[in-house]
mmCIF file of C-alpha atoms in Angstrom:
data_model
loop_
_atom_site.group_PDB
_atom_site.id
_atom_site.type_symbol
_atom_site.label_atom_id
_atom_site.label_comp_id
_atom_site.label_asym_id
_atom_site.label_seq_id
_atom_site.Cartn_x
_atom_site.Cartn_y
_atom_site.Cartn_z
ATOM 1 C CA MET A 6 -8.370 -22.892 -36.266
ATOM 2 C CA PRO A 7 -12.294 -21.503 -36.384
ATOM 3 C CA GLU A 8 -11.848 -22.118 -32.149
ATOM 4 C CA ILE A 9 -8.640 -19.892 -31.621
ATOM 5 C CA GLU A 10 -11.281 -17.391 -33.793
ATOM 6 C CA GLN A 11 -13.771 -17.429 -32.457
ATOM 7 C CA THR A 12 -11.768 -17.295 -29.278
ATOM 8 C CA GLU A 13 -10.104 -14.712 -30.149
ATOM 9 C CA LEU A 14 -13.098 -12.631 -31.350
ATOM 10 C CA ALA A 15 -14.850 -13.940 -27.626
ATOM 11 C CA SER A 16 -12.210 -11.730 -25.814
ATOM 12 C CA ALA A 17 -12.081 -8.425 -27.765
ATOM 13 C CA PRO A 18 -15.025 -6.451 -25.569
ATOM 14 C CA ALA A 19 -13.246 -8.293 -22.698
ATOM 15 C CA ASP A 20 -10.125 -6.719 -23.315
ATOM 16 C CA GLN A 21 -11.511 -3.309 -24.136
ATOM 17 C CA PHE A 22 -13.794 -4.175 -20.707
ATOM 18 C CA TYR A 23 -10.031 -5.066 -18.668
ATOM 19 C CA SER A 24 -8.229 -2.842 -19.926
ATOM 20 C CA GLY A 25 -10.407 0.691 -18.866
ATOM 21 C CA ALA A 26 -9.534 -0.499 -15.489
ATOM 22 C CA LEU A 27 -6.966 2.095 -14.663
ATOM 23 C CA ARG A 28 -9.150 4.602 -16.184
ATOM 24 C CA ARG A 29 -12.547 4.118 -14.145
ATOM 25 C CA ILE A 30 -10.070 3.572 -11.061
ATOM 26 C CA GLY A 31 -8.934 7.229 -12.062
ATOM 27 C CA ARG A 32 -12.590 7.983 -11.777
ATOM 28 C CA ALA A 33 -13.584 7.009 -8.898
ATOM 29 C CA MET A 34 -10.694 7.976 -6.147
ATOM 30 C CA PRO A 35 -12.462 11.160 -6.352
ATOM 31 C CA ILE A 36 -16.001 10.400 -6.268
ATOM 32 C CA LEU A 37 -15.186 8.561 -3.273
ATOM 33 C CA ALA A 38 -13.114 10.567 -1.366
ATOM 34 C CA VAL A 39 -15.755 13.262 -1.724
ATOM 35 C CA THR A 40 -18.260 11.013 -0.605
ATOM 36 C CA LEU A 41 -17.216 9.686 2.251
ATOM 37 C CA THR A 42 -15.806 13.574 2.734
ATOM 38 C CA ALA A 43 -19.095 14.361 3.259
ATOM 39 C CA ALA A 44 -19.409 11.255 5.063
ATOM 40 C CA ALA A 45 -17.030 11.718 7.886
ATOM 41 C CA TRP A 46 -17.834 15.951 7.858
ATOM 42 C CA TRP A 47 -22.001 14.873 8.917
ATOM 43 C CA LYS A 48 -20.594 12.378 11.390
ATOM 44 C CA PHE A 49 -17.850 13.188 13.349
ATOM 45 C CA GLY A 50 -16.633 17.014 12.616
ATOM 46 C CA LEU A 51 -15.205 19.362 10.855
ATOM 47 C CA ARG A 52 -11.764 18.178 10.946
ATOM 48 C CA ILE A 53 -11.459 14.103 10.649
ATOM 49 C CA ALA A 54 -13.133 15.491 7.076
ATOM 50 C CA VAL A 55 -10.358 17.748 6.535
ATOM 51 C CA GLY A 56 -7.530 15.273 6.964
ATOM 52 C CA PHE A 57 -9.829 13.121 5.724
ATOM 53 C CA ALA A 58 -9.798 15.106 2.106
ATOM 54 C CA CYS A 59 -6.093 15.441 2.546
ATOM 55 C CA GLY A 60 -5.073 11.559 2.808
ATOM 56 C CA CYS A 61 -7.605 11.675 -0.283
ATOM 57 C CA ALA A 62 -5.588 14.385 -1.763
ATOM 58 C CA ILE A 63 -2.279 12.557 -1.456
ATOM 59 C CA ALA A 64 -3.104 8.993 -2.336
ATOM 60 C CA TYR A 65 -4.606 10.404 -5.235
ATOM 61 C CA ILE A 66 -1.186 12.383 -6.329
ATOM 62 C CA ASN A 67 0.524 8.985 -4.701
ATOM 63 C CA PHE A 68 -1.388 6.535 -7.477
ATOM 64 C CA HIS A 69 -1.205 9.175 -10.303
ATOM 65 C CA TRP A 70 2.539 9.140 -9.755
ATOM 66 C CA LEU A 71 2.839 5.239 -8.822
ATOM 67 C CA LYS A 72 1.290 5.443 -12.657
ATOM 68 C CA ARG A 73 3.357 7.090 -14.582
ATOM 69 C CA VAL A 74 6.957 5.307 -13.384
ATOM 70 C CA ILE A 75 5.261 2.148 -13.777
ATOM 71 C CA GLY A 76 4.618 2.873 -16.885
ATOM 72 C CA ALA A 77 8.373 4.517 -17.879
ATOM 73 C CA PHE A 78 9.469 1.262 -16.056
ATOM 74 C CA VAL A 79 7.352 -0.676 -18.633
ATOM 75 C CA ASP A 80 8.540 0.939 -21.707
ATOM 76 C CA ARG A 81 12.368 1.330 -20.933
ATOM 77 C CA ALA A 82 11.929 -2.810 -19.989
ATOM 78 C CA THR A 83 9.868 -3.189 -23.375
ATOM 79 C CA GLY A 84 12.132 -1.236 -24.969
ATOM 80 C CA ALA A 85 9.437 1.121 -26.705
ATOM 81 C CA ALA A 86 11.327 4.414 -25.048
ATOM 82 C CA THR A 87 14.735 5.218 -23.510
ATOM 83 C CA ARG A 88 13.452 9.052 -22.872
ATOM 84 C CA GLN A 89 14.134 8.563 -18.842
ATOM 85 C CA SER A 90 17.535 6.638 -17.498
ATOM 86 C CA GLY A 91 16.728 3.852 -14.986
ATOM 87 C CA LYS A 92 18.112 6.062 -11.732
ATOM 88 C CA GLY A 93 15.866 8.112 -12.957
ATOM 89 C CA ILE A 94 12.627 5.683 -12.320
ATOM 90 C CA VAL A 95 14.006 4.562 -9.202
ATOM 91 C CA PHE A 96 14.724 7.894 -8.294
ATOM 92 C CA ARG A 97 11.144 9.278 -8.979
ATOM 93 C CA PHE A 98 9.612 5.891 -7.368
ATOM 94 C CA LEU A 99 11.118 6.302 -3.911
ATOM 95 C CA PHE A 100 10.879 10.300 -4.536
ATOM 96 C CA ARG A 101 7.246 9.898 -3.798
ATOM 97 C CA TYR A 102 7.742 8.206 -0.241
ATOM 98 C CA VAL A 103 9.128 11.480 0.216
ATOM 99 C CA LEU A 104 6.798 13.695 -0.716
ATOM 100 C CA MET A 105 4.242 12.364 0.822
ATOM 101 C CA ALA A 106 5.985 12.316 4.012
ATOM 102 C CA LEU A 107 6.616 16.111 3.729
ATOM 103 C CA GLY A 108 3.067 16.657 2.797
ATOM 104 C CA ALA A 109 1.134 14.939 5.573
ATOM 105 C CA TYR A 110 3.143 16.781 7.790
ATOM 106 C CA VAL A 111 3.001 20.035 6.389
ATOM 107 C CA ILE A 112 -0.468 19.390 6.009
ATOM 108 C CA LEU A 113 -0.233 18.059 9.670
ATOM 109 C CA ALA A 114 1.397 21.135 11.430
ATOM 110 C CA VAL A 115 -0.780 23.801 8.927
ATOM 111 C CA LEU A 116 -4.102 22.794 8.948
ATOM 112 C CA PRO A 117 -6.219 21.845 11.700
ATOM 113 C CA ALA A 118 -6.731 18.325 10.756
ATOM 114 C CA SER A 119 -6.658 14.906 12.516
ATOM 115 C CA LEU A 120 -4.068 12.687 11.714
ATOM 116 C CA ASN A 121 -6.717 9.977 12.105
ATOM 117 C CA GLY A 122 -8.619 10.734 9.163
ATOM 118 C CA LEU A 123 -5.818 11.409 7.107
ATOM 119 C CA LEU A 124 -5.228 7.596 7.410
ATOM 120 C CA ALA A 125 -8.108 7.099 6.503
ATOM 121 C CA GLY A 126 -7.878 8.850 3.279
ATOM 122 C CA LEU A 127 -4.480 6.906 2.084
ATOM 123 C CA PHE A 128 -7.471 3.706 1.932
ATOM 124 C CA VAL A 129 -8.841 5.780 -1.029
ATOM 125 C CA PRO A 130 -7.265 3.831 -3.237
ATOM 126 C CA VAL A 131 -7.935 -0.284 -1.941
ATOM 127 C CA ALA A 132 -11.272 1.662 -1.954
ATOM 128 C CA ALA A 133 -11.173 2.518 -5.234
ATOM 129 C CA ILE A 134 -9.707 -1.438 -6.335
ATOM 130 C CA LEU A 135 -12.572 -2.745 -4.196
ATOM 131 C CA CYS A 136 -14.990 -0.944 -6.482
ATOM 132 C CA GLU A 137 -13.467 -2.130 -9.844
ATOM 133 C CA ALA A 138 -13.527 -5.009 -8.238
ATOM 134 C CA ALA A 139 -17.604 -5.393 -7.235
ATOM 135 C CA TYR A 140 -18.172 -4.261 -11.037
ATOM 136 C CA GLU A 141 -15.898 -6.078 -12.949
ATOM 137 C CA PHE A 142 -17.704 -8.751 -11.099
ATOM 138 C CA TYR A 143 -20.943 -7.402 -11.575
ATOM 139 C CA ALA A 144 -20.410 -7.054 -14.895
ATOM 140 C CA ALA A 145 -18.676 -10.866 -15.608
ATOM 141 C CA LEU A 146 -22.687 -11.796 -14.405
ATOM 142 C CA THR A 147 -24.686 -10.087 -16.694
ATOM 143 C CA ARG A 148 -22.617 -9.303 -19.369
ATOM 144 C CA GLY A 149 -20.976 -12.742 -19.588
ATOM 145 C CA VAL A 150 -17.107 -10.182 -20.037
ATOM 146 C CA MET B 21 29.860 -33.135 39.930
ATOM 147 C CA GLY B 22 28.971 -32.036 43.477
ATOM 148 C CA LYS B 23 30.249 -28.503 42.872
ATOM 149 C CA LEU B 24 28.836 -28.174 39.684
ATOM 150 C CA SER B 25 25.095 -29.640 40.732
ATOM 151 C CA LYS B 26 25.661 -26.372 43.217
ATOM 152 C CA LEU B 27 26.596 -24.194 41.044
ATOM 153 C CA PHE B 28 23.845 -25.449 39.455
ATOM 154 C CA MET B 29 21.358 -24.396 41.861
ATOM 155 C CA VAL B 30 22.626 -21.040 43.209
ATOM 156 C CA LEU B 31 22.114 -20.116 39.191
ATOM 157 C CA SER B 32 18.554 -21.202 39.352
ATOM 158 C CA ALA B 33 17.621 -19.746 42.239
ATOM 159 C CA LEU B 34 19.459 -15.804 41.249
ATOM 160 C CA CYS B 35 17.166 -16.502 38.008
ATOM 161 C CA PHE B 36 13.681 -16.950 40.178
ATOM 162 C CA ALA B 37 14.796 -13.772 42.369
ATOM 163 C CA VAL B 38 15.310 -11.154 39.442
ATOM 164 C CA PRO B 39 11.621 -10.778 38.712
ATOM 165 C CA ALA B 40 11.531 -10.172 42.517
ATOM 166 C CA PHE B 41 14.220 -7.778 42.979
ATOM 167 C CA ALA B 42 11.794 -6.032 39.518
ATOM 168 C CA GLN B 43 9.216 -5.699 41.519
ATOM 169 C CA GLY B 44 10.614 -3.468 43.861
ATOM 170 C CA GLY B 45 11.487 -0.215 44.195
ATOM 171 C CA THR B 46 11.052 2.855 41.256
ATOM 172 C CA ALA B 47 12.046 1.855 38.104
ATOM 173 C CA SER B 48 10.360 3.133 35.587
ATOM 174 C CA GLU B 49 8.259 0.851 33.284
ATOM 175 C CA VAL B 50 9.358 -0.548 29.710
ATOM 176 C CA ASN B 51 7.411 0.653 27.152
ATOM 177 C CA TRP B 52 6.362 -2.678 25.197
ATOM 178 C CA VAL B 53 3.699 -1.238 22.958
ATOM 179 C CA ALA B 54 6.347 1.265 21.769
ATOM 180 C CA ILE B 55 8.755 -0.843 21.065
ATOM 181 C CA ALA B 56 6.700 -3.779 19.617
ATOM 182 C CA SER B 57 5.176 -1.216 17.211
ATOM 183 C CA GLY B 58 8.479 -0.618 15.743
ATOM 184 C CA PHE B 59 9.191 -4.022 15.153
ATOM 185 C CA SER B 60 6.231 -4.974 13.365
ATOM 186 C CA MET B 61 6.968 -1.191 11.393
ATOM 187 C CA ALA B 62 10.801 -2.706 10.637
ATOM 188 C CA PHE B 63 8.817 -5.948 9.673
ATOM 189 C CA ALA B 64 5.552 -4.932 8.021
ATOM 190 C CA SER B 65 8.283 -2.193 5.689
ATOM 191 C CA GLY B 66 11.099 -4.798 5.185
ATOM 192 C CA ILE B 67 8.269 -7.435 3.698
ATOM 193 C CA CYS B 68 6.349 -5.116 1.695
ATOM 194 C CA ALA B 69 9.950 -4.055 -0.072
ATOM 195 C CA LEU B 70 10.643 -7.734 -0.403
ATOM 196 C CA ALA B 71 6.790 -8.222 -1.875
ATOM 197 C CA GLN B 72 6.849 -5.091 -4.171
ATOM 198 C CA GLY B 73 10.645 -6.296 -5.850
ATOM 199 C CA LYS B 74 9.846 -9.572 -6.368
ATOM 200 C CA ALA B 75 6.400 -8.093 -8.014
ATOM 201 C CA THR B 76 8.480 -6.051 -10.011
ATOM 202 C CA ALA B 77 11.029 -8.215 -11.291
ATOM 203 C CA SER B 78 8.163 -10.733 -12.289
ATOM 204 C CA ALA B 79 6.174 -7.868 -13.861
ATOM 205 C CA ALA B 80 10.141 -7.721 -15.592
ATOM 206 C CA GLU B 81 10.796 -10.900 -16.270
ATOM 207 C CA SER B 82 7.179 -11.148 -18.195
ATOM 208 C CA LEU B 83 7.287 -8.380 -20.043
ATOM 209 C CA ALA B 84 10.854 -9.394 -21.742
ATOM 210 C CA ARG B 85 9.244 -12.752 -22.149
ATOM 211 C CA ASN B 86 6.466 -11.089 -24.071
ATOM 212 C CA PRO B 87 6.118 -7.336 -25.060
ATOM 213 C CA ALA B 88 2.442 -7.792 -26.383
ATOM 214 C CA ALA B 89 1.371 -8.430 -23.378
ATOM 215 C CA ARG B 90 2.030 -5.303 -22.078
ATOM 216 C CA PRO B 91 -1.659 -3.906 -21.211
ATOM 217 C CA GLY B 92 -2.152 -6.614 -18.292
ATOM 218 C CA ILE B 93 0.844 -6.680 -16.668
ATOM 219 C CA GLN B 94 1.458 -2.783 -16.430
ATOM 220 C CA LEU B 95 -2.438 -2.922 -14.947
ATOM 221 C CA ALA B 96 -1.081 -5.947 -12.536
ATOM 222 C CA LEU B 97 1.765 -4.625 -11.511
ATOM 223 C CA ILE B 98 -0.022 -1.080 -10.754
ATOM 224 C CA LEU B 99 -2.689 -2.617 -8.974
ATOM 225 C CA GLY B 100 -0.598 -4.770 -6.661
ATOM 226 C CA LEU B 101 1.912 -2.591 -5.869
ATOM 227 C CA ALA B 102 -1.042 -0.188 -4.809
ATOM 228 C CA LEU B 103 -2.195 -2.881 -2.542
ATOM 229 C CA ILE B 104 0.976 -4.155 -1.201
ATOM 230 C CA GLU B 105 1.854 -0.426 -0.031
ATOM 231 C CA SER B 106 -1.427 -0.002 1.820
ATOM 232 C CA LEU B 107 0.015 -3.667 3.450
ATOM 233 C CA ALA B 108 2.256 -1.115 5.142
ATOM 234 C CA LEU B 109 -0.613 1.727 5.621
ATOM 235 C CA TYR B 110 -2.464 -0.941 7.127
ATOM 236 C CA THR B 111 0.459 -1.917 10.116
ATOM 237 C CA LEU B 112 1.221 2.508 10.410
ATOM 238 C CA VAL B 113 -2.955 3.301 10.952
ATOM 239 C CA ILE B 114 -2.421 -0.123 13.922
ATOM 240 C CA ILE B 115 0.611 1.464 15.102
ATOM 241 C CA PHE B 116 -1.410 5.292 15.642
ATOM 242 C CA ALA B 117 -4.360 3.756 16.878
ATOM 243 C CA LYS B 118 -2.349 1.720 19.439
ATOM 244 C CA VAL B 119 0.683 4.420 20.629
ATOM 245 C CA LYS B 120 -0.660 7.596 22.081
#
């Protein structure tokens, strides 16, 4: 029994640390987007940078909607709140792709944005997740969480 | 038996002759890159959809068994779905890079 209490006490800071992963990823995405857009402008020019920034914006909105849809799904699975119907959750999950495609089409048709830059910008969430993984590895080594 | 062997010999000769026929003339070449790109995107989309369905089903089952583990399962599900979606995007990028 004391071992269990010690384990619970030791895992409390770790749980607190790892529960903030989504918040840190959400903050890392705009920082990465601004930094990499500036780097793309400097290295490849304005057209690629505009496409990259648009891709980052679409990826950020997509990730935000994914979080909201999964929150609603988890609410429904646990029975915590049943404000939304199952059809609504599925519709919102699938409607993300339609909105992403429409956004990409409008951006490419109206703005002088590069398609390659747009596609590269869509990977900002992956870069943010990799940064979070590296930070958690660093925290595990230094702080032992 | 003799007729059957002659028939197979003629058929095999015709099979060898097909590439020779294809080389002549001005027939338009088949764009294999575009066909392969379509198939690869279809495979990637289908397999990613299967993976997302499997991840979501497992998360729902885990939440039903242990609702107290909600924060960890929700985090893992969000990250898992985002990474699975990125796999389909990798294929799309490769297609755009190869098909101009």
